[in-house]
Short mmCIF file of C-alpha atoms in Angstrom, two decimals:
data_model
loop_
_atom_site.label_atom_id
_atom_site.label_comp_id
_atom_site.label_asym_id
_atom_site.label_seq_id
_atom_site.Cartn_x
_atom_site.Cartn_y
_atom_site.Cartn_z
CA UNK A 1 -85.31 -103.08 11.58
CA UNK A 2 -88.25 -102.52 9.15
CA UNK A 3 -89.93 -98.45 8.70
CA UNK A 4 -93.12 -98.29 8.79
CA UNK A 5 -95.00 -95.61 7.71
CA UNK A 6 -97.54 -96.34 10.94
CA UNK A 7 -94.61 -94.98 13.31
CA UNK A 8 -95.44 -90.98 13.01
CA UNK A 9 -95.80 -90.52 16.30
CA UNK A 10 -95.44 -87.20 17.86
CA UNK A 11 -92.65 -87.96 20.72
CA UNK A 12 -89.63 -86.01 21.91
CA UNK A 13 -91.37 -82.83 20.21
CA UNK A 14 -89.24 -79.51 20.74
CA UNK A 15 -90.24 -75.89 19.24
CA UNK A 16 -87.55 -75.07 16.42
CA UNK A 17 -86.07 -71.52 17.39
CA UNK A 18 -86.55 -68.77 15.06
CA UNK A 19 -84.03 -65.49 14.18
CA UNK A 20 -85.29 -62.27 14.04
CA UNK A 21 -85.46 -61.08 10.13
CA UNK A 22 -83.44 -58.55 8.87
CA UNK A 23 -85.96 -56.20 8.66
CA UNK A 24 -86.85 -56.07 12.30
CA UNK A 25 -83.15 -55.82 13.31
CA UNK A 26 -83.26 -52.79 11.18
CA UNK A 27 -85.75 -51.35 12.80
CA UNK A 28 -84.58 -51.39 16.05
CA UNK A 29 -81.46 -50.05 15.15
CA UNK A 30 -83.35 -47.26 12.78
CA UNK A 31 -85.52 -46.05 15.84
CA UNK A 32 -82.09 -46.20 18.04
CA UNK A 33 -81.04 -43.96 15.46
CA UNK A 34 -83.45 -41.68 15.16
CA UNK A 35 -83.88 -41.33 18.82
CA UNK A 36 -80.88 -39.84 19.33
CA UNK A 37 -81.16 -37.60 16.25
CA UNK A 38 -84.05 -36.25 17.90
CA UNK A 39 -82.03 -35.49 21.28
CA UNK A 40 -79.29 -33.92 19.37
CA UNK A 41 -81.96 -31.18 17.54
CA UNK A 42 -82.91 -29.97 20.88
CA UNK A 43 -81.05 -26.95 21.68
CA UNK A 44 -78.26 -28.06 23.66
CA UNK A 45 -75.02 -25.91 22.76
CA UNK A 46 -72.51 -28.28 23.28
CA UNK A 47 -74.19 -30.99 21.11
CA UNK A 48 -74.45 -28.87 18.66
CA UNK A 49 -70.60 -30.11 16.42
CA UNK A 50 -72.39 -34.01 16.45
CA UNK A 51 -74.68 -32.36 14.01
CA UNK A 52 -72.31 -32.59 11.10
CA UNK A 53 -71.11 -36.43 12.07
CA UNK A 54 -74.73 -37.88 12.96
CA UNK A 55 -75.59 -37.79 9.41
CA UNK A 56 -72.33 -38.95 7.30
CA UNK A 57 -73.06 -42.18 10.54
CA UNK A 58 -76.60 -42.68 9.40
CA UNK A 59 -76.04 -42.65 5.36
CA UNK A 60 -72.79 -44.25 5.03
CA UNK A 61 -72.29 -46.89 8.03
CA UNK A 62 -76.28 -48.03 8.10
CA UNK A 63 -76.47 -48.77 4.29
CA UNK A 64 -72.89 -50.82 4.76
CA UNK A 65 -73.76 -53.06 8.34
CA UNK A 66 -77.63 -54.22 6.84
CA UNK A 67 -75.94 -55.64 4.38
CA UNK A 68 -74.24 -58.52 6.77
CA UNK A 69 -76.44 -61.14 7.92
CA UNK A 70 -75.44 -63.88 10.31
CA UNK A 71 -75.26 -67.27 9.21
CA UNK A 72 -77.80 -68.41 11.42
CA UNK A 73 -80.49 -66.09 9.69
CA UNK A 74 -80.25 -68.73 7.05
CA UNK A 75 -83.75 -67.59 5.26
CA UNK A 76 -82.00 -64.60 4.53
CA UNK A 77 -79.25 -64.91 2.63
CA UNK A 78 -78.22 -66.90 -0.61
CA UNK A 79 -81.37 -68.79 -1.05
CA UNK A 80 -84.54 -69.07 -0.01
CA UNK A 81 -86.56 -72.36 -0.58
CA UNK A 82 -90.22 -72.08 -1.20
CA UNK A 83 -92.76 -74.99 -2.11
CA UNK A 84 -94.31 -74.74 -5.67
CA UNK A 85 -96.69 -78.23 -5.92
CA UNK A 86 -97.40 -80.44 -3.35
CA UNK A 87 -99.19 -84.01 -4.43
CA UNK A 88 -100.55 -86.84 -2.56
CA UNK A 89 -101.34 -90.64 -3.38
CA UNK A 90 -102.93 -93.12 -1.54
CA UNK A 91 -106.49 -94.61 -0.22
CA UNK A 92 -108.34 -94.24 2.83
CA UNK A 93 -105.56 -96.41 4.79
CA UNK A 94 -101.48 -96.56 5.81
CA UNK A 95 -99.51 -95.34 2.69
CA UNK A 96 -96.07 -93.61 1.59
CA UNK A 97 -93.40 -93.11 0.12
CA UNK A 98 -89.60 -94.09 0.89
CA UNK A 99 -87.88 -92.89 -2.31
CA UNK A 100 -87.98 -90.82 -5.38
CA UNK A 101 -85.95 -90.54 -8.35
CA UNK A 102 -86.03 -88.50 -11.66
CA UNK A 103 -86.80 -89.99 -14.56
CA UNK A 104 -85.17 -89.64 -18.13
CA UNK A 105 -87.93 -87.80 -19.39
CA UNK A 106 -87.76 -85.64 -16.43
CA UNK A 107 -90.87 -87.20 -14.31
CA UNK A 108 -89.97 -89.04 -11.43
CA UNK A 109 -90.65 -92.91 -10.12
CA UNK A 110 -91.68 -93.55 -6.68
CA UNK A 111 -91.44 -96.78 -3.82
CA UNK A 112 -93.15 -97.08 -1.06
CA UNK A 113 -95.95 -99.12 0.50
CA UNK A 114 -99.77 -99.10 0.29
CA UNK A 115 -102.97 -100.49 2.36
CA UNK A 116 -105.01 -99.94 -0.45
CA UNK A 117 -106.11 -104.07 -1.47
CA UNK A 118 -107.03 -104.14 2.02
CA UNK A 119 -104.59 -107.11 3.25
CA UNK A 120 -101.68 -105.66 5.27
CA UNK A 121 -99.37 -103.55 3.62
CA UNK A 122 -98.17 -103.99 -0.16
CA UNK A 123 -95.03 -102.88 -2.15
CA UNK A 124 -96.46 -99.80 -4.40
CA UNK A 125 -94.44 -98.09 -7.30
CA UNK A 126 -95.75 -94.90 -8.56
CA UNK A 127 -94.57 -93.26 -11.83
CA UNK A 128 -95.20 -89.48 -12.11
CA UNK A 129 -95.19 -87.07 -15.11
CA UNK A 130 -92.50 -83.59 -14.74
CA UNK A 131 -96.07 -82.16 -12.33
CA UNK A 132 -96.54 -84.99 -9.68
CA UNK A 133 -99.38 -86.39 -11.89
CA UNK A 134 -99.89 -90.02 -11.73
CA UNK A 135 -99.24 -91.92 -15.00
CA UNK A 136 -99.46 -95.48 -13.60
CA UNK A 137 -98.78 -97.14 -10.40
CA UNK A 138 -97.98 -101.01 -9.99
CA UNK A 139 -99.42 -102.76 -6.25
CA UNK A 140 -97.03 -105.93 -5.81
CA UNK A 141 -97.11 -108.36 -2.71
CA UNK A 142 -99.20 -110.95 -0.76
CA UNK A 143 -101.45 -111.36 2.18
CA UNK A 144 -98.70 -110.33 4.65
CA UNK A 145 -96.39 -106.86 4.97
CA UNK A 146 -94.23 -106.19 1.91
CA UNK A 147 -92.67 -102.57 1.05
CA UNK A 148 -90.07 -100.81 -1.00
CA UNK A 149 -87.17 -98.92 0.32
CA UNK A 150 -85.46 -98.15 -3.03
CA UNK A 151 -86.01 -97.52 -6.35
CA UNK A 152 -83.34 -96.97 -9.60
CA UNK A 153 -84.17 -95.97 -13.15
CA UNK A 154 -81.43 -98.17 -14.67
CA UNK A 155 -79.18 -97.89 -18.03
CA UNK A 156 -81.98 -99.48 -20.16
CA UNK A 157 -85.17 -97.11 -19.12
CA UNK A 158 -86.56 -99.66 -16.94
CA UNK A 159 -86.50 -99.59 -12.22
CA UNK A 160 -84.87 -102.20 -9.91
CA UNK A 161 -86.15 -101.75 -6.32
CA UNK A 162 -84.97 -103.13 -2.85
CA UNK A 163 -87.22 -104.27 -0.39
CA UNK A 164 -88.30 -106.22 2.23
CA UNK A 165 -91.27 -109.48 2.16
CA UNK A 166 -92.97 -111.13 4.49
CA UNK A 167 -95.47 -112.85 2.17
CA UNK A 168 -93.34 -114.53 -0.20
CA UNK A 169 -90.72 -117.56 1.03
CA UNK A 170 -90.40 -119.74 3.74
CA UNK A 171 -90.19 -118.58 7.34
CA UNK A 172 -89.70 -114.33 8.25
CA UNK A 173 -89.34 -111.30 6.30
CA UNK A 174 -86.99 -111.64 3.67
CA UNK A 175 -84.88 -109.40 1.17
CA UNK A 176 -86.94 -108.61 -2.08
CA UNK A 177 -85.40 -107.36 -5.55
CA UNK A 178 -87.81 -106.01 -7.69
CA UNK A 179 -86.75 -105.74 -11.89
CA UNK A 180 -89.27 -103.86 -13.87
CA UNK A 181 -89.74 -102.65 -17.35
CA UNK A 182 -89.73 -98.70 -17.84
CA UNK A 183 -94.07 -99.39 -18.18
CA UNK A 184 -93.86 -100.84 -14.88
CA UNK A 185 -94.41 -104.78 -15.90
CA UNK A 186 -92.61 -107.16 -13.99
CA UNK A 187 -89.79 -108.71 -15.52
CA UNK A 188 -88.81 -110.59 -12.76
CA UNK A 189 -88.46 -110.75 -8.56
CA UNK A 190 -86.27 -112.60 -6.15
CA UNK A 191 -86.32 -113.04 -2.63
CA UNK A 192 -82.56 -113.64 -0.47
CA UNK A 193 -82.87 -115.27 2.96
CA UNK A 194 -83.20 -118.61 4.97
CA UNK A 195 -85.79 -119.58 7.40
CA UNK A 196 -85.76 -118.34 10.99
CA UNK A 197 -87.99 -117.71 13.68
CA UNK A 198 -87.25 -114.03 13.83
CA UNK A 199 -87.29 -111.21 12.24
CA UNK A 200 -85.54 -112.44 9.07
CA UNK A 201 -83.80 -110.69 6.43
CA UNK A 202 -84.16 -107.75 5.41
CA UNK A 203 -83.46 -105.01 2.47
CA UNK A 204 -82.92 -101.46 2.47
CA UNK A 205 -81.10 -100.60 -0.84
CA UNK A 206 -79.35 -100.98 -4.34
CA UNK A 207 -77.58 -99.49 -7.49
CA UNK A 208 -76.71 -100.98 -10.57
CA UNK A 209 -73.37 -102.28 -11.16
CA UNK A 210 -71.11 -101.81 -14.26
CA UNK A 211 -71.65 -104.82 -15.52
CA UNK A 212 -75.25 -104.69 -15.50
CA UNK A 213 -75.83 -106.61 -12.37
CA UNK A 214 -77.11 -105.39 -9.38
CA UNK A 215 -75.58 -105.01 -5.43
CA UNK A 216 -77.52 -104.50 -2.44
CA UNK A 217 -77.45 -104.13 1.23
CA UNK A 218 -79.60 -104.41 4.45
CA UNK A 219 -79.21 -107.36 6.89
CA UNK A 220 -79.71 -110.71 7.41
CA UNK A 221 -80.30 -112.91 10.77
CA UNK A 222 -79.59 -116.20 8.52
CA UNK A 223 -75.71 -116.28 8.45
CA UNK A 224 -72.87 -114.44 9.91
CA UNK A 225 -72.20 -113.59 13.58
CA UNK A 226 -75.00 -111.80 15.15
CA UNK A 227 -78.51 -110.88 15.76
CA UNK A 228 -78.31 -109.12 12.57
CA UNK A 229 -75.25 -108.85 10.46
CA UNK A 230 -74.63 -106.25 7.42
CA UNK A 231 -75.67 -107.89 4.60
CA UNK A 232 -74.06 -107.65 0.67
CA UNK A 233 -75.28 -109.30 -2.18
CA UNK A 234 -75.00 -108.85 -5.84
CA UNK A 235 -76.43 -110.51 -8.70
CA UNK A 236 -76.27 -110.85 -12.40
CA UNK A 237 -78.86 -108.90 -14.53
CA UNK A 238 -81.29 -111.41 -14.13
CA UNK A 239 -80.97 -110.84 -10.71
CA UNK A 240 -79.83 -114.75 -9.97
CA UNK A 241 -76.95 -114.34 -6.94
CA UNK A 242 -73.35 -114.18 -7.80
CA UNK A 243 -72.09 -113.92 -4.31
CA UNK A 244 -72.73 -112.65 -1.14
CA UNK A 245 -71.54 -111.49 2.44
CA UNK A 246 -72.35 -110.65 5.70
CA UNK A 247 -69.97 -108.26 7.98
CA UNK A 248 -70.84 -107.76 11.51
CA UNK A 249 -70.28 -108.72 15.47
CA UNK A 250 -72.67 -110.11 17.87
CA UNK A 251 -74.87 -107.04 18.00
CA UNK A 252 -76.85 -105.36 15.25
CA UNK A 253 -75.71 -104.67 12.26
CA UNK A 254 -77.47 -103.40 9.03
CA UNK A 255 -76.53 -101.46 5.81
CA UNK A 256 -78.65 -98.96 4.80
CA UNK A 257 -77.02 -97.60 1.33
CA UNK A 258 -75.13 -98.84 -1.03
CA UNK A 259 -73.36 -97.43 -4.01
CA UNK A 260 -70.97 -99.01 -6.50
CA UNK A 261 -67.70 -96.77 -6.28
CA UNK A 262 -65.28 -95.34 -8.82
CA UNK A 263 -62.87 -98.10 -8.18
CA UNK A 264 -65.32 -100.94 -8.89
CA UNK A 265 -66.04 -101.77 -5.37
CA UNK A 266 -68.49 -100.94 -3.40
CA UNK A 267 -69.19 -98.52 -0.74
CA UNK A 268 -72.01 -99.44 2.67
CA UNK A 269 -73.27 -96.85 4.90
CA UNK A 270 -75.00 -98.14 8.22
CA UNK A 271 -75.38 -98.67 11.41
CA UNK A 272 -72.84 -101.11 13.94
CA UNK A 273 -73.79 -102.31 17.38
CA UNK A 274 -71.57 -104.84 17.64
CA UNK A 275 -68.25 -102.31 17.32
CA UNK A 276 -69.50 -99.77 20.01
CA UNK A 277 -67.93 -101.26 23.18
CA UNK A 278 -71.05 -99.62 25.33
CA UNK A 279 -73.74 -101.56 23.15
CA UNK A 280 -75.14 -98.22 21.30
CA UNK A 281 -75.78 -97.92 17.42
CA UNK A 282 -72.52 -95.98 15.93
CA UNK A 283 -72.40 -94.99 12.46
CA UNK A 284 -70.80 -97.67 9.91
CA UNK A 285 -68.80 -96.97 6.49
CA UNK A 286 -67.43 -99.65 4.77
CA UNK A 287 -65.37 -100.30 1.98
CA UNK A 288 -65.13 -103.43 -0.24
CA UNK A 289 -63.46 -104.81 -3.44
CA UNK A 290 -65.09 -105.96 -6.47
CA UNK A 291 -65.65 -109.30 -4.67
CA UNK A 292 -66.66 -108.16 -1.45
CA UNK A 293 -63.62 -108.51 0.80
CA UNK A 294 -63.32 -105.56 3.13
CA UNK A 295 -60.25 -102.95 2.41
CA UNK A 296 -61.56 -100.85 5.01
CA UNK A 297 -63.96 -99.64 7.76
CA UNK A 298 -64.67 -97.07 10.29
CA UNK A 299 -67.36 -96.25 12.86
CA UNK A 300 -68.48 -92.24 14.01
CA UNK A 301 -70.42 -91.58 16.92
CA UNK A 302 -70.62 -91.05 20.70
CA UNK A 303 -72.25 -91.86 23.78
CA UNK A 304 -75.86 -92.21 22.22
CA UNK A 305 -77.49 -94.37 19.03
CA UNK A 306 -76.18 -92.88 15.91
CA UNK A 307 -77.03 -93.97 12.25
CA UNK A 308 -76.42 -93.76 8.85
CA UNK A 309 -79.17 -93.52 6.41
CA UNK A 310 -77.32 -92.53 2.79
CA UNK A 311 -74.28 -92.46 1.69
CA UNK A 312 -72.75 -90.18 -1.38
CA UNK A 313 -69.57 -90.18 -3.38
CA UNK A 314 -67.72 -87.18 -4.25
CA UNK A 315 -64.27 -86.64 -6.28
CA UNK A 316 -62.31 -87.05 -3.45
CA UNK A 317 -63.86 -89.32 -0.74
CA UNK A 318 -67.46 -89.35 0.75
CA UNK A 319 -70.58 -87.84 2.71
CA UNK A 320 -72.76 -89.53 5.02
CA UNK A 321 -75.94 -88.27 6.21
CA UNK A 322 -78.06 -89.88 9.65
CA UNK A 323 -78.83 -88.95 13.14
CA UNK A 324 -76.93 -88.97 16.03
CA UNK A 325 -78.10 -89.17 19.65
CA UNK A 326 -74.84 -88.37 20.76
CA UNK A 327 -74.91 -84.28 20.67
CA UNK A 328 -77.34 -81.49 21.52
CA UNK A 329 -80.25 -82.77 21.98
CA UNK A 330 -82.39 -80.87 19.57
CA UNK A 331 -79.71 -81.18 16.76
CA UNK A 332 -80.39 -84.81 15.79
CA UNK A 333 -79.22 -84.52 11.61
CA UNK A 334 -75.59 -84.98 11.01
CA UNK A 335 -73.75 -85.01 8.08
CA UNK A 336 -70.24 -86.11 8.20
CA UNK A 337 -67.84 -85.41 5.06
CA UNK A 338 -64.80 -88.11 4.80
CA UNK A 339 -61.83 -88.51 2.43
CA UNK A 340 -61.49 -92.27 0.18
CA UNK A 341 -60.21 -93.69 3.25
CA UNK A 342 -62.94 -93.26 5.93
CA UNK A 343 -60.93 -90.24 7.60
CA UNK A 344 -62.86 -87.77 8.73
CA UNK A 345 -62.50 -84.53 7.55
CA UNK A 346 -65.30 -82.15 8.98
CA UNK A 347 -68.74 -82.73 10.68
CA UNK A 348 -71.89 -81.20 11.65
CA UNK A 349 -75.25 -81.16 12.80
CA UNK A 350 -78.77 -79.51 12.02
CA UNK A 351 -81.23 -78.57 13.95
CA UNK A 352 -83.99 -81.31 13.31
CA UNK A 353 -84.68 -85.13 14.18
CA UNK A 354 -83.41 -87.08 11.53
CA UNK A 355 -81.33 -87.08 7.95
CA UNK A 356 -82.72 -89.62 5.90
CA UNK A 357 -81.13 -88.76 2.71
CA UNK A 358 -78.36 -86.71 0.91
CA UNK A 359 -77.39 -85.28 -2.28
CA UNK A 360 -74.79 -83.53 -3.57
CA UNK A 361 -76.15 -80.22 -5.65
CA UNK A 362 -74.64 -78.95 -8.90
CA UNK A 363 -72.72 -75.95 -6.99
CA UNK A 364 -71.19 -78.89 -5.03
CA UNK A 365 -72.90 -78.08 -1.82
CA UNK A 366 -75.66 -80.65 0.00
CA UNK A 367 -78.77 -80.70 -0.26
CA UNK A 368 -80.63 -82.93 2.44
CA UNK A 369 -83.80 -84.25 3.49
CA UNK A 370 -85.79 -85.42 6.54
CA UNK A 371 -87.85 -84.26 9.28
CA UNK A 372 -88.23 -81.85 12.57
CA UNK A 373 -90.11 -82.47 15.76
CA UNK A 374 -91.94 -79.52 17.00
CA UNK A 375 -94.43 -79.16 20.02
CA UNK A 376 -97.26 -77.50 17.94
CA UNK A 377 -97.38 -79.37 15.25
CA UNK A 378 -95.40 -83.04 15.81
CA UNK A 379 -93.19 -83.95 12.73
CA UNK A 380 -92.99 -82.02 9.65
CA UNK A 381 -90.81 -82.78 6.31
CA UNK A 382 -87.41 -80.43 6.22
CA UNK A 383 -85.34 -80.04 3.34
CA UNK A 384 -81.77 -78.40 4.04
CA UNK A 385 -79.19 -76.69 1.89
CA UNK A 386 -75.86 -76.29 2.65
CA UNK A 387 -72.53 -75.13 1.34
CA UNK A 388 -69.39 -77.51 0.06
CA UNK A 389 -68.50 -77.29 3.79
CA UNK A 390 -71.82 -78.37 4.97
CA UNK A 391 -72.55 -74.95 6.49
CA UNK A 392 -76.45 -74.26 6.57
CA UNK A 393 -77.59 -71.98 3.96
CA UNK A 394 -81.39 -72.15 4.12
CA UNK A 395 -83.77 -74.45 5.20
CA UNK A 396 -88.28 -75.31 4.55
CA UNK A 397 -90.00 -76.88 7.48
CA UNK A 398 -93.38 -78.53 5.29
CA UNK A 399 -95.71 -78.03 8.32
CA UNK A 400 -98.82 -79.22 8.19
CA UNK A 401 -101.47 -80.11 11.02
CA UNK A 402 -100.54 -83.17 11.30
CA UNK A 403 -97.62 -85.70 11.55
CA UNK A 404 -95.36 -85.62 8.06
CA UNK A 405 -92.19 -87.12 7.21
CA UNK A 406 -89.68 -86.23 4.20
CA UNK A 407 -87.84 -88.99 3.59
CA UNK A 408 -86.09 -88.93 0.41
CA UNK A 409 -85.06 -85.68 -1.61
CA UNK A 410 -83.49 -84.90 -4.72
CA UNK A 411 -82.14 -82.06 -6.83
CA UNK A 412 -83.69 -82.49 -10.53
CA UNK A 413 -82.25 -81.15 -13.52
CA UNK A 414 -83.54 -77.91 -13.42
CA UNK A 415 -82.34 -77.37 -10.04
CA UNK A 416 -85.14 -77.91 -8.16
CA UNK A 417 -85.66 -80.11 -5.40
CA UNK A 418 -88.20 -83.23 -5.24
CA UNK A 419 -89.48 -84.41 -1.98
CA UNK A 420 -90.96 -87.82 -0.79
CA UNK A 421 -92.16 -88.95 2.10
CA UNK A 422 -95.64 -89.57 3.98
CA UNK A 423 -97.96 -87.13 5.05
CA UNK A 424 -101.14 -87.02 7.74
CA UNK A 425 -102.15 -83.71 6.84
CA UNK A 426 -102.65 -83.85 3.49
CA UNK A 427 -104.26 -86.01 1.43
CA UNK A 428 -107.45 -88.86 1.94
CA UNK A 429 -106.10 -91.22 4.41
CA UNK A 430 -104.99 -91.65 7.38
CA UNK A 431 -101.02 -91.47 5.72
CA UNK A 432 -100.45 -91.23 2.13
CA UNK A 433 -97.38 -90.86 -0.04
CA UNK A 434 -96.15 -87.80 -0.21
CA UNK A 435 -94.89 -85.34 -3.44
CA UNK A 436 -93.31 -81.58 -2.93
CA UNK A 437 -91.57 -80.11 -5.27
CA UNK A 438 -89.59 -77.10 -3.51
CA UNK A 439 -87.78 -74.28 -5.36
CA UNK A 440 -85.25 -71.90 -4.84
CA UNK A 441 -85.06 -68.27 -5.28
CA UNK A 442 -81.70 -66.48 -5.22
CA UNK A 443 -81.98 -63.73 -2.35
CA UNK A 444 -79.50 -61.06 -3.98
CA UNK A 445 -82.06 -59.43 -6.52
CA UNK A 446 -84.44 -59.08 -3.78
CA UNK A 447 -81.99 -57.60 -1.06
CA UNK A 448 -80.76 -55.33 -3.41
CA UNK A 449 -84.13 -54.26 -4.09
CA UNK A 450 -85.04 -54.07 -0.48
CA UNK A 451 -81.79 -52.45 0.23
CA UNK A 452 -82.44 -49.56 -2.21
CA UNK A 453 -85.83 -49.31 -0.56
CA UNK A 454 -84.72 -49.10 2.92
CA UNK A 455 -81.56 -46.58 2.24
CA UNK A 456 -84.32 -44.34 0.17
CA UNK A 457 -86.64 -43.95 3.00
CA UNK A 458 -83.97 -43.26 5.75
CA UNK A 459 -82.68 -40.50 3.24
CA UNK A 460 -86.12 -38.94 3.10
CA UNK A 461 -87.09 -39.29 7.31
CA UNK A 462 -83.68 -38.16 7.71
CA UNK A 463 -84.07 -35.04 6.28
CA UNK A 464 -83.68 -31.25 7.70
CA UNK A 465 -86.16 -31.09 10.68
CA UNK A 466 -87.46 -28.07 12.60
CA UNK A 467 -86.07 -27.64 16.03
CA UNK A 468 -88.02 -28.72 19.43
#
């Protein structure tokens, strides 16, 4: 099931609500307020006592309730996210980007694919200084479709990427690993798959293992049981294969992260057909040894297609991030939190059409990234931050005039946040790859200061008036 940046189009489009600010709900209940103050100075004798209380109400009990927002105003309250840069790469043609990672020296390295030679679409691997500015870039593939899902900085400086190749091999698409240098020269690629007449094999990520090998996921119609089966493969560090395994029924199955975990297994989020008795997509998590024998599975969804698009590890168990078809309709993201078993313990969803990736942030709350479909303006990048217990804290729609899609997003050293994705409206093409970084500014200086504001000019319109 290969993404391709070509498939922005504007369907299922719904207007994202918006809550009243703070400082309009303050100023409905200030001229509520003062509307009655103004019926209690007209001479009315037996009003007259509430002329002692009305003001002790005003100062003391306004200053205290603006001061509790509702968690739904999320703009208002902890954080609020603003974008600071926002960079595009490509030519006149079909380009993005499908991940980003930071860098040692605090740039950051980019995958994705590129139209720019002309002859279908190309693997392309973009390395950025701390700015978005383009150092050097590195165009890999044939005269058919080729792109990169995934990209790793590993131990020694240089990147391994996952991906998918149609041009290299017998027969369909196949899974590509990618091993390059930290100056972006090839030190060596292999392709994993047999020849069929359909789709092929496919790849959609990888880490680095301990041992300086590599394991990666996505799915393979070559072996195993169905019309795709979850593929896992791991190699030495010359990336020749060591073993691998397929895991699946006889619907579609695909892994689409992978992680090495704590324990020296390894840990595959995804998507399961062939375990969802009505035939839909439910979410897949699955747990393996060293070796890749199973220890443990477990599906999450409902009545619709659900999917999972990252997977994290955390101290004690796991988050996934996806979308799910299976709740309200115009809250498509869902992250689901689980402990080292699979069990579930919480779960929610975000307004927005799809979670493509997740990351933990350094005050052990989420930060994730994908995309909203709106009616005025199609798709448009999201980033969202939550709490440790996935509550929303704040969110930035990136909308633009056109379709735009965030679809990886990190949390650099600093504490910023790096976007990637593709973008119509920006740029010189008809899609290029797509750079934001994002940056958050902590609310509580700025309410205060408001606050202060606000209390100061009730004091003074609240003063001693002259009777009607």
């Amino acid at each position: 099931m290969k993404r391709s940046a070509t498939s922005l189009s504007p369907a299922g489009r719904s207007k994202a609500a918006v809550s009243p600010s703070k400082r309009q709900r303050f100023n409905s209940c200030l001229r509520s307020k003062y509307h009655l103050l103004h019926l209690i100075h007209r001479p009315i004798p037996f009003l007259a006592p509430l002329l002692f209380f009305i003001p002790i109400f005003v100062f003391i009990f306004i200053p205290i309730s603006i001061n509790w927002i509702h968690p739904s105003t999320a703009s208002l309250y902890g954080c609020e996210l603003a974008e600071e840069w926002n960079r595009t790469y490509g030519g006149r043609y079909g380009d993005g980007a499908w991940c980003v990672q930071e860098t040692a020296d605090g740039g950051y390295i980019l995958v994705g694919n590129t139209a720019i030679r002309g002859e279908g679409s190309d693997l392309w691997l973009i390395r950025t200084d701390a700015d978005g500015g383009s150092l050097w870039s590195r165009v890999l593939g044939g005269s058919n479709e080729d792109a990169g899902y995934f990209v790793r900085e590993t131990a020694d400086g240089g990147y391994i990427i996952a991906g998918s190749s149609y041009s290299f091999g017998m027969g369909g698409e196949r899974l590509w690993l990618i091993r390059m240098d930290g100056n972006g020269s090839l030190i060596w690629d292999r392709t994993f798959g047999g020849f069929v007449h359909s789709s092929g094999d496919g790849g959609w990520s990888v880490d680095e293992t301990d041992d300086g090998g590599y394991i990666a996921t996505g799915y393979t119609q070559s072996k195993g049981n169905g019309r795709k089966d979850l593929w896992l493969l791991r190699t030495d560090d010359k990336g020749d294969l060591l073993w691998d395994r397929s895991y699946g029924g006889a619907g579609d199955d695909v892994g689409l992260s992978v992680l090495q975990s704590r324990d020296g297994g390894f840990i595959v989020a995804g998507r399961t057909a062939s375990l969802n008795k009505k035939g839909d997509d439910d979410i897949w998590l699955l747990k393996t040894d060293d070796r890749g024998v199973m220890t443990w599975n477990a599906t999450y969804g409902g009545d619709g297609d659900d999917a999972a698009f990252q997977v994290v590890e955390l101290a004690d168990g796991y988050a996934l991030v996806g979308r799910s078809e299976s709740g309200a309709e115009k809250e498509r993201i869902i992250l689901i939190r689980v402990d080292h078993l699979g069990r579930k313990i919480w779960e929610r969803s975000y307004l927005g059409g799809s979670g493509a990736s997740l990351q933990q942030t350094a005050d052990g709350g989420f930060v994730i990234g994908g995309r909203i479909d709106r009616e005025e303006s199609g798709r448009d990048g999201l980033i969202i931050k939550t709490n440790s217990v996935g509550e929303e804290m704040s969110r930035l729609v990136l909308d633009g005039m056109r379709d735009d899609i965030c679809s990886f997003v990190i949390q650099n050293r600093k504490g910023d946040y790096i976007l990637a994705g593709i973008t119509s409206s920006y740029g010189s093409g008809a899609e290029d790859a797509w750079l934001v970084k994002v940056i958050s500014k902590d609310l509580r200086e700025i309410n205060a200061h408001r606050l202060e504001n606000l209390t100061a000019s009730l004091q003074y319109r609240a003063g001693p008036r002259r009777s009607l």
